[in-house]
PDB file of C-alpha atoms in Angstrom:
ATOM      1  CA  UNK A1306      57.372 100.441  39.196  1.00  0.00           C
ATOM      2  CA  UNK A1307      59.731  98.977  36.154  1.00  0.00           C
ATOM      3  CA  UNK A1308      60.993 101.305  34.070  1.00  0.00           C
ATOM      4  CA  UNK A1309      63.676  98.971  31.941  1.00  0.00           C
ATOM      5  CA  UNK A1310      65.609  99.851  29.671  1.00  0.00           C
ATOM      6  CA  UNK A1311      67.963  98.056  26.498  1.00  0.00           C
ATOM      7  CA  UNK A1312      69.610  99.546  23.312  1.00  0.00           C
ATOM      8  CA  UNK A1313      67.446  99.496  20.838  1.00  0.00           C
ATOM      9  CA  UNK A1314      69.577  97.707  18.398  1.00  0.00           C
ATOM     10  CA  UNK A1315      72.929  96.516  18.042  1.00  0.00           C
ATOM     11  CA  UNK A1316      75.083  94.849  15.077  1.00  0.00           C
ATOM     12  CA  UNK A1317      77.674  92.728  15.003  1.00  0.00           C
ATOM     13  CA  UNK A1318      79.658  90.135  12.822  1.00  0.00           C
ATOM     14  CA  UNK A1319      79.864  86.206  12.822  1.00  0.00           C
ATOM     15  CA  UNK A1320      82.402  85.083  15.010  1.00  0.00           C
ATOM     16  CA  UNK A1321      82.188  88.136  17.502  1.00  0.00           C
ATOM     17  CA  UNK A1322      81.439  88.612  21.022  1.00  0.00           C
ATOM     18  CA  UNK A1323      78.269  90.989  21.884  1.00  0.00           C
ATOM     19  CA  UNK A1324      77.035  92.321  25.279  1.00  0.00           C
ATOM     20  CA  UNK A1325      73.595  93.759  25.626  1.00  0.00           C
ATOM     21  CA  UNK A1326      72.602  95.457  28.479  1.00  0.00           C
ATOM     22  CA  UNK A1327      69.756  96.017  30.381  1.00  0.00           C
ATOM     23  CA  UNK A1328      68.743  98.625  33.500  1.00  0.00           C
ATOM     24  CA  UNK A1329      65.615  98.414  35.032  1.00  0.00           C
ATOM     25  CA  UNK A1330      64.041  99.788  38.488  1.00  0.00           C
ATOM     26  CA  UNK A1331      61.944  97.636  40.612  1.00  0.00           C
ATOM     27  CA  UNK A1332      60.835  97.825  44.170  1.00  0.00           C
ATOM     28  CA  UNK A1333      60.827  94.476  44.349  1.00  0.00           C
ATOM     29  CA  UNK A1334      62.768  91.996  42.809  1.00  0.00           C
ATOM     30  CA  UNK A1335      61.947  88.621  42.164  1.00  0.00           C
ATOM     31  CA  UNK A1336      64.427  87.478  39.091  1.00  0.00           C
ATOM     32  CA  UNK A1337      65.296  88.730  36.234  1.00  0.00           C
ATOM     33  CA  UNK A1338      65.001  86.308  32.677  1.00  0.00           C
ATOM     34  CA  UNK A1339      66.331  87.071  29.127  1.00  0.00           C
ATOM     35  CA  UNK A1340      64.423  85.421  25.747  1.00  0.00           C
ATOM     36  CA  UNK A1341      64.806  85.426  22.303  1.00  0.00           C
ATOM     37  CA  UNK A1342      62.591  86.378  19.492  1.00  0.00           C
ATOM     38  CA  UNK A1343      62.835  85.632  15.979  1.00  0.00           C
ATOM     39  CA  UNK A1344      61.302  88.246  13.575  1.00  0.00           C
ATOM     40  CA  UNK A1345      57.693  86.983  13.794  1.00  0.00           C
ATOM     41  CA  UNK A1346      58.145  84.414  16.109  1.00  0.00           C
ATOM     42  CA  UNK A1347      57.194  83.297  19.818  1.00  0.00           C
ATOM     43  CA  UNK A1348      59.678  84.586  22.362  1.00  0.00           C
ATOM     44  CA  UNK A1349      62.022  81.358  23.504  1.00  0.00           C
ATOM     45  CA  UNK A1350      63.685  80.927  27.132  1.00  0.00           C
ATOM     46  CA  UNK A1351      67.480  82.090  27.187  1.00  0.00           C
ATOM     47  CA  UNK A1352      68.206  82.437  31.094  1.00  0.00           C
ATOM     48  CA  UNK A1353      66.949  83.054  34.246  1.00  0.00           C
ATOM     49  CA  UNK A1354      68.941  85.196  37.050  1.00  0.00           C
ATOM     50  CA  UNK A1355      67.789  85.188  40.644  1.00  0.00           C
ATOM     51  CA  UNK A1356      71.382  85.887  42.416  1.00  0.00           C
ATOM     52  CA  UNK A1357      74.177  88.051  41.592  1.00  0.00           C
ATOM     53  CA  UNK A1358      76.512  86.638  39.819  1.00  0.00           C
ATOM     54  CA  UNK A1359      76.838  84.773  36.245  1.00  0.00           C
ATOM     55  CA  UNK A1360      74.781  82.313  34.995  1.00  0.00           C
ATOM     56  CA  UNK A1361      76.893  80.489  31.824  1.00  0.00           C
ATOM     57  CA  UNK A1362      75.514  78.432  29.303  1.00  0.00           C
ATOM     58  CA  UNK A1363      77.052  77.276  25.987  1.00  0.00           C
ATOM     59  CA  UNK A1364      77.439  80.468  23.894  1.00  0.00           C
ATOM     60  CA  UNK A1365      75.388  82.729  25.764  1.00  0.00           C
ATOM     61  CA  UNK A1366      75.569  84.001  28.996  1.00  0.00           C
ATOM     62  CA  UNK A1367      73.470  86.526  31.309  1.00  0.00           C
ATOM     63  CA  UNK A1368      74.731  88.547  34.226  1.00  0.00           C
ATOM     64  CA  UNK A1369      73.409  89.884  37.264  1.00  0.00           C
ATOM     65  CA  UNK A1370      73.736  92.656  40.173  1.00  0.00           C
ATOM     66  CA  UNK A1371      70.674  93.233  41.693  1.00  0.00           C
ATOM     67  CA  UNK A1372      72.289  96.482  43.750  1.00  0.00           C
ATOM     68  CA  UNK A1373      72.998  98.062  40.201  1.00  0.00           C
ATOM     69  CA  UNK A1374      69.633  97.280  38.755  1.00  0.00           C
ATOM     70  CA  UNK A1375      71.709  95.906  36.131  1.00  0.00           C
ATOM     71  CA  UNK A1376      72.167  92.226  34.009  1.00  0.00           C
ATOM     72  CA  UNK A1377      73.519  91.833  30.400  1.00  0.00           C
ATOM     73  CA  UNK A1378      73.541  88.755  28.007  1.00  0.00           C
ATOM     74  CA  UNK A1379      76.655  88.268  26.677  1.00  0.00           C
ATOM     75  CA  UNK A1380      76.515  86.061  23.370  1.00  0.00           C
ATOM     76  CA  UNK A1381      79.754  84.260  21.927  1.00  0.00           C
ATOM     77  CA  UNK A1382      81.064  83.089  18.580  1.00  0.00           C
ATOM     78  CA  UNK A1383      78.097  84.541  16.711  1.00  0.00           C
ATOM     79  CA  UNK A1384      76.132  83.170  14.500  1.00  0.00           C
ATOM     80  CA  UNK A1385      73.967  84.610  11.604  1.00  0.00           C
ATOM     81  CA  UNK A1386      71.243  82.961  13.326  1.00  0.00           C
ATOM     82  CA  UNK A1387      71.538  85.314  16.461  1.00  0.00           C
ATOM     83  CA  UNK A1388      69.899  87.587  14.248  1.00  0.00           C
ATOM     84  CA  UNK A1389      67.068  88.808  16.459  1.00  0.00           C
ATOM     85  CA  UNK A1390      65.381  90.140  19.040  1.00  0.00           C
ATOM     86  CA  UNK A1391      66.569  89.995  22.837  1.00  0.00           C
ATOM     87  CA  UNK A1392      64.213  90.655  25.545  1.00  0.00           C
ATOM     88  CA  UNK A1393      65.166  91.804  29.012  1.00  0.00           C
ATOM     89  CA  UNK A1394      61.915  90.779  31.727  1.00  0.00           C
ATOM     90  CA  UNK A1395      62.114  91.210  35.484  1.00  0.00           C
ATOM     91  CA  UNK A1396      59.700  89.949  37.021  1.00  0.00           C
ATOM     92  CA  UNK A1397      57.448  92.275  38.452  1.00  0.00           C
ATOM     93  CA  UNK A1398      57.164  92.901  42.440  1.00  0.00           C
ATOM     94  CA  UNK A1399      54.421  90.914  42.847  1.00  0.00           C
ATOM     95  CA  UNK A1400      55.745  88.118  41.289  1.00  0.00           C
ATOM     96  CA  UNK A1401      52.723  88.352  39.042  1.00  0.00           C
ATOM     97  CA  UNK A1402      54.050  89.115  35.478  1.00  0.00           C
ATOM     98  CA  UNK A1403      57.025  89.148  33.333  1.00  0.00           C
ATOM     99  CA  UNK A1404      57.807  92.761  32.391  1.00  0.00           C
ATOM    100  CA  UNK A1405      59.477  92.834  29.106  1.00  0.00           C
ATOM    101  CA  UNK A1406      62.134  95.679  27.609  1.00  0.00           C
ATOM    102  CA  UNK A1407      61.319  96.862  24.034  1.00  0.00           C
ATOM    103  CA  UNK A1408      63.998  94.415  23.245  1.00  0.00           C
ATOM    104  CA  UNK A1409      67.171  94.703  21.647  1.00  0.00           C
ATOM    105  CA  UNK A1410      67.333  93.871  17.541  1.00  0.00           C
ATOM    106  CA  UNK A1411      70.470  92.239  17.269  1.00  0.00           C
ATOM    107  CA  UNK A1412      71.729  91.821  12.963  1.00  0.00           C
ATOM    108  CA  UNK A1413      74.734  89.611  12.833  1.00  0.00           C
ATOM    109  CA  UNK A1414      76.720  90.182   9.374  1.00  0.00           C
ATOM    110  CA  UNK A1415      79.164  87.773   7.683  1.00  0.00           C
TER     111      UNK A1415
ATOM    112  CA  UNK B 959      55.579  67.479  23.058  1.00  0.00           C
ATOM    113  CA  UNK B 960      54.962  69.972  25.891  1.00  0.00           C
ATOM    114  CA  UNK B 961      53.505  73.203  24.272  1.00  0.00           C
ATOM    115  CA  UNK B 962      51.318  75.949  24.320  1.00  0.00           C
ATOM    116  CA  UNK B 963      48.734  76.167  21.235  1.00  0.00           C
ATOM    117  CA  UNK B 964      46.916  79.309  20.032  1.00  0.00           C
ATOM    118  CA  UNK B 965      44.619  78.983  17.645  1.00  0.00           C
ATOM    119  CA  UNK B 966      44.288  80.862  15.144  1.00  0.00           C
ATOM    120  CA  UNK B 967      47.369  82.228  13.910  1.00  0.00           C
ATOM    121  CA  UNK B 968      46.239  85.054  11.623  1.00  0.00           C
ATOM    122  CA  UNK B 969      42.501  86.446  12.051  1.00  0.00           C
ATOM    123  CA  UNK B 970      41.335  89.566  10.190  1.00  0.00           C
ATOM    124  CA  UNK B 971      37.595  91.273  11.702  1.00  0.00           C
ATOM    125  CA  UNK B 972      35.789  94.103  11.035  1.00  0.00           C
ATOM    126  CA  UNK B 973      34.978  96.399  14.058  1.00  0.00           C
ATOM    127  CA  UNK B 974      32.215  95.380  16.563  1.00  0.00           C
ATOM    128  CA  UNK B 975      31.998  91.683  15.382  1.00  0.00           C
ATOM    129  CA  UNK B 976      32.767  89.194  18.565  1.00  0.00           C
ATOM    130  CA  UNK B 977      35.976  87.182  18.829  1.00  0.00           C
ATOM    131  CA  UNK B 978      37.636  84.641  20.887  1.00  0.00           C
ATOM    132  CA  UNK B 979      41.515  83.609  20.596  1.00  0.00           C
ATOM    133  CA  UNK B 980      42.191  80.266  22.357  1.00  0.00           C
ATOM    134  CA  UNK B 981      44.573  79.349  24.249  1.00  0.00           C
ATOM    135  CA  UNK B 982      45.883  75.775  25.555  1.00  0.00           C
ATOM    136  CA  UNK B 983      48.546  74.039  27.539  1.00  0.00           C
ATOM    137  CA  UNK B 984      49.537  70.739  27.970  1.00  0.00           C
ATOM    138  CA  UNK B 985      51.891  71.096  30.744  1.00  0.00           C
ATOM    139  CA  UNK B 986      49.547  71.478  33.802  1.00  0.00           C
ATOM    140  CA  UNK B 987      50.562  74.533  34.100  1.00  0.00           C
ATOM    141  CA  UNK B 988      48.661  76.926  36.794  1.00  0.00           C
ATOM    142  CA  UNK B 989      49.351  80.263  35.483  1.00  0.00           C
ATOM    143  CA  UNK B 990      48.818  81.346  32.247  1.00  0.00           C
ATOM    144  CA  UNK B 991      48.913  85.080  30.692  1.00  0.00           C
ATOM    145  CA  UNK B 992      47.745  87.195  27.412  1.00  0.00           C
ATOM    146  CA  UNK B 993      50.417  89.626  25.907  1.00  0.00           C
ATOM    147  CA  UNK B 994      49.550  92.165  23.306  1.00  0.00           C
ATOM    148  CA  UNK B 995      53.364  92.973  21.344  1.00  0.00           C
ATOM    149  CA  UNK B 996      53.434  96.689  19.471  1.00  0.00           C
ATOM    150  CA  UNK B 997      55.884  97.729  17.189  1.00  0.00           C
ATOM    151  CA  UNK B 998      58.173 100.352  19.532  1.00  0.00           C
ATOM    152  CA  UNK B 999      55.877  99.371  22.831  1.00  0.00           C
ATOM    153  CA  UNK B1000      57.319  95.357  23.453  1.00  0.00           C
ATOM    154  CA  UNK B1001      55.383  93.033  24.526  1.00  0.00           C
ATOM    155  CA  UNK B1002      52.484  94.456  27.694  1.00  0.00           C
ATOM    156  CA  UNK B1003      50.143  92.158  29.997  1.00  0.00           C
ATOM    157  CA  UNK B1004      46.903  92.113  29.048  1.00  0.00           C
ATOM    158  CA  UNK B1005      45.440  89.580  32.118  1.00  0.00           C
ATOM    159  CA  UNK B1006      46.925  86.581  33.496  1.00  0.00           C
ATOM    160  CA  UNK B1007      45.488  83.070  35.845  1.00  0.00           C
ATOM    161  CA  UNK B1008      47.212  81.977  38.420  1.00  0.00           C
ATOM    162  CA  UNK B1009      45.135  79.086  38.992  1.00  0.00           C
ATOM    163  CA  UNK B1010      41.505  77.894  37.817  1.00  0.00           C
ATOM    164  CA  UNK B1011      38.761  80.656  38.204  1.00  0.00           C
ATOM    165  CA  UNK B1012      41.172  83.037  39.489  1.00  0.00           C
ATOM    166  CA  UNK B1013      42.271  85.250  36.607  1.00  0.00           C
ATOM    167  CA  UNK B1014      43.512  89.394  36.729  1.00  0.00           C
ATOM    168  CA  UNK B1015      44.206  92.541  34.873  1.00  0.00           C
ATOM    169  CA  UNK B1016      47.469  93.002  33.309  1.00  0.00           C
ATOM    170  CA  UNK B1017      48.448  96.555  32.312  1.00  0.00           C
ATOM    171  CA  UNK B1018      46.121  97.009  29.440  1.00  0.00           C
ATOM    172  CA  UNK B1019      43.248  95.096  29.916  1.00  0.00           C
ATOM    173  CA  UNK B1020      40.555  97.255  27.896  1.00  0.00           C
ATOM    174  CA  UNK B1021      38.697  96.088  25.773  1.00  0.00           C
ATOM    175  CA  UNK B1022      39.236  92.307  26.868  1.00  0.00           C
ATOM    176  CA  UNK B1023      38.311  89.742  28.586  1.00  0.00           C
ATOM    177  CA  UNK B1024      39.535  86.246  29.505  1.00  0.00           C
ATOM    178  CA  UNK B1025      38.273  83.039  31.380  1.00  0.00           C
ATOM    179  CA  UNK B1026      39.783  79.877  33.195  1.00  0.00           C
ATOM    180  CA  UNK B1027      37.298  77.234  33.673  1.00  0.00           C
ATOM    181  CA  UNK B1028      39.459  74.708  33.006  1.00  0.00           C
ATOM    182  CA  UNK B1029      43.354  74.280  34.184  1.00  0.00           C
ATOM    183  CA  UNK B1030      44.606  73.481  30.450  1.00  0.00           C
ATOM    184  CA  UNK B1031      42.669  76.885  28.458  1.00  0.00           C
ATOM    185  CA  UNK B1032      42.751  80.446  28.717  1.00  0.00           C
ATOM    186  CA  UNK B1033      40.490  82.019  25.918  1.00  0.00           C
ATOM    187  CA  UNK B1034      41.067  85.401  25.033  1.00  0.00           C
ATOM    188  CA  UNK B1035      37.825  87.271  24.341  1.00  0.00           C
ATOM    189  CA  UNK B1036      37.625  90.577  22.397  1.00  0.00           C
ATOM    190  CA  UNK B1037      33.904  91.852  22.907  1.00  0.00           C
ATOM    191  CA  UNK B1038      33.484  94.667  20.591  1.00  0.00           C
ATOM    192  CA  UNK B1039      36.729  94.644  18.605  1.00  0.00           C
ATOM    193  CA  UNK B1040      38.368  98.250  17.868  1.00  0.00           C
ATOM    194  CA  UNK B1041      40.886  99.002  15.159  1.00  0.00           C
ATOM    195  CA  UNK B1042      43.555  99.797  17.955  1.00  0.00           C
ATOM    196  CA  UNK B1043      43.409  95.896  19.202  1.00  0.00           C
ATOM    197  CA  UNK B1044      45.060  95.238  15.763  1.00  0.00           C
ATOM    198  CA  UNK B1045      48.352  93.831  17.211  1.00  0.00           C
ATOM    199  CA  UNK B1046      50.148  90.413  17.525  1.00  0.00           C
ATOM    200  CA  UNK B1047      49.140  88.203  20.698  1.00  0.00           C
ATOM    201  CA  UNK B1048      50.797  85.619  22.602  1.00  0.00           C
ATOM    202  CA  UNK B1049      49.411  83.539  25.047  1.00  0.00           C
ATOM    203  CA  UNK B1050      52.193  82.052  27.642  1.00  0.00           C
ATOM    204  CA  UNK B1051      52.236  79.839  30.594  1.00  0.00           C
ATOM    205  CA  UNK B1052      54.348  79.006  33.624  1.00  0.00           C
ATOM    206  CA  UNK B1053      54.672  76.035  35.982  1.00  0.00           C
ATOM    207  CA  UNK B1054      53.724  78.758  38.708  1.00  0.00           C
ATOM    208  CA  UNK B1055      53.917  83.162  38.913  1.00  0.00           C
ATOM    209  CA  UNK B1056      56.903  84.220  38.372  1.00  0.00           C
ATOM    210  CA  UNK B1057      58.453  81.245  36.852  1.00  0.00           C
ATOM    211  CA  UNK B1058      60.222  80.702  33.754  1.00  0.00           C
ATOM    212  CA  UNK B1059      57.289  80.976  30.587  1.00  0.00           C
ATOM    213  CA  UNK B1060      56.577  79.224  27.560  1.00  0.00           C
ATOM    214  CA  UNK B1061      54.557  80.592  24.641  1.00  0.00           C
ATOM    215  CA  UNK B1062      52.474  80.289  22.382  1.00  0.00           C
ATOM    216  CA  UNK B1063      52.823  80.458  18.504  1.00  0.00           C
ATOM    217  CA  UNK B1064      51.136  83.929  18.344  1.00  0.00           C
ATOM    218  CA  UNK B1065      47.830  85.346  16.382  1.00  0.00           C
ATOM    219  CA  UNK B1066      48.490  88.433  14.682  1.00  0.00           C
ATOM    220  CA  UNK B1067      45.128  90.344  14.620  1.00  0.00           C
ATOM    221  CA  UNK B1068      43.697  92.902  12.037  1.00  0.00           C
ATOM    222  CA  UNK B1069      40.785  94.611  13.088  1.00  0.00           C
ATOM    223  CA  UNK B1070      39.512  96.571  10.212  1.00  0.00           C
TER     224      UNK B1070
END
């Protein structure tokens, strides 16, 4: 089964670097994807990891070791519109579902 | 503009009285899924499609049901609304299972 787990929040100030991690147990995996979600808002696409490894783009960037159980999302030069929530999903054995963390609420201060 | 449309976006009921959320994409997308999002409990599966007239249970499909007669909609359908359905839901689709998903704008529902 997943059992995943994510801080529950984390601050931070513009300008700085911020990792958040994620652990999560799975039988089976089948990729592992990170979103964003704005207070209120749909969830948007961040990254997708399938290998070990890193996966860069722009400011943010997720991580990946699939022996560990373990990927984090690393987000650069912050901004105070990283203010939000950031989900960690693996997808599920089956290949059936996302399952999504409890996120982690991310406040970015000047 | 590719994009996944719920409709509507805030709904308050009473308990008992029928509703349907809809759901549709533009994308041709095969599978499509309901999420229910509690505060403290993320976002949980409530049934997804993987293709037309094949649909399944998520992990909390009580209380729900859902239908996919046509590639494009997935219709969320609360029977006998309870006060515990009050939550906010997102539909969401993919290009295939397991796949990278896009979703909707969200309903928040209030069932009183």
């Amino acid at each position: 089964g997943q059992n995943i787990d994510q801080p529950t929040e984390m601050t931070a100030t513009e300008g700085a670097i911020v990792q958040i991690n994620c652990t999560y147990q799975t039988s089976g995996f089948n990729g592992l994807f990170w979103y964003q979600q704005h207070a209120g808002e749909a969830p948007t696409f961040l990254s997708y990891n399938v290998l070990d490894g890193l996966e860069e783009k722009g400011r943010f960037s997720s991580f990946l070791s699939r022996s560990k159980g373990y990927s984090y999302l690393l987000l650069k030069e912050l901004q105070m519109k990283d203010s939000a929530s950031y989900l960690c999903a693996p997808v599920n054995q089956a290949g059936t579902a996302l399952i999504f963390g409890k996120g982690t609420t991310l406040s970015v201060s000047s | 503009e590719a994009q996944v449309t719920q409709n509507p976006r805030y709904l308050i009921t009473v308990t008992g009285k029928k509703l349907t959320v809809t759901c549709s994409q533009n994308m041709n997308h095969e599978y499509m899924s309901w999420y229910r999002q509690d505060p403290g409990l993320g976002l949980r599966q409530i049934y997804y499609s993987m293709n037309v007239e094949v649909t399944d249970k998520g992990d909390v499909p009580e209380g729900y049901k859902v239908s996919r007669k046509e590639k494009r909609n997935f219709p969320l359908i609360l029977e006998s609304p309870s006060p515990n359905q009050t939550s906010l839901y997102f539909c969401a689709s993919s290009l295939s299972r397991g796949e990278k998903l896009f979703f909707g704008s969200g309903t928040q529902l209030s069932v009183l």
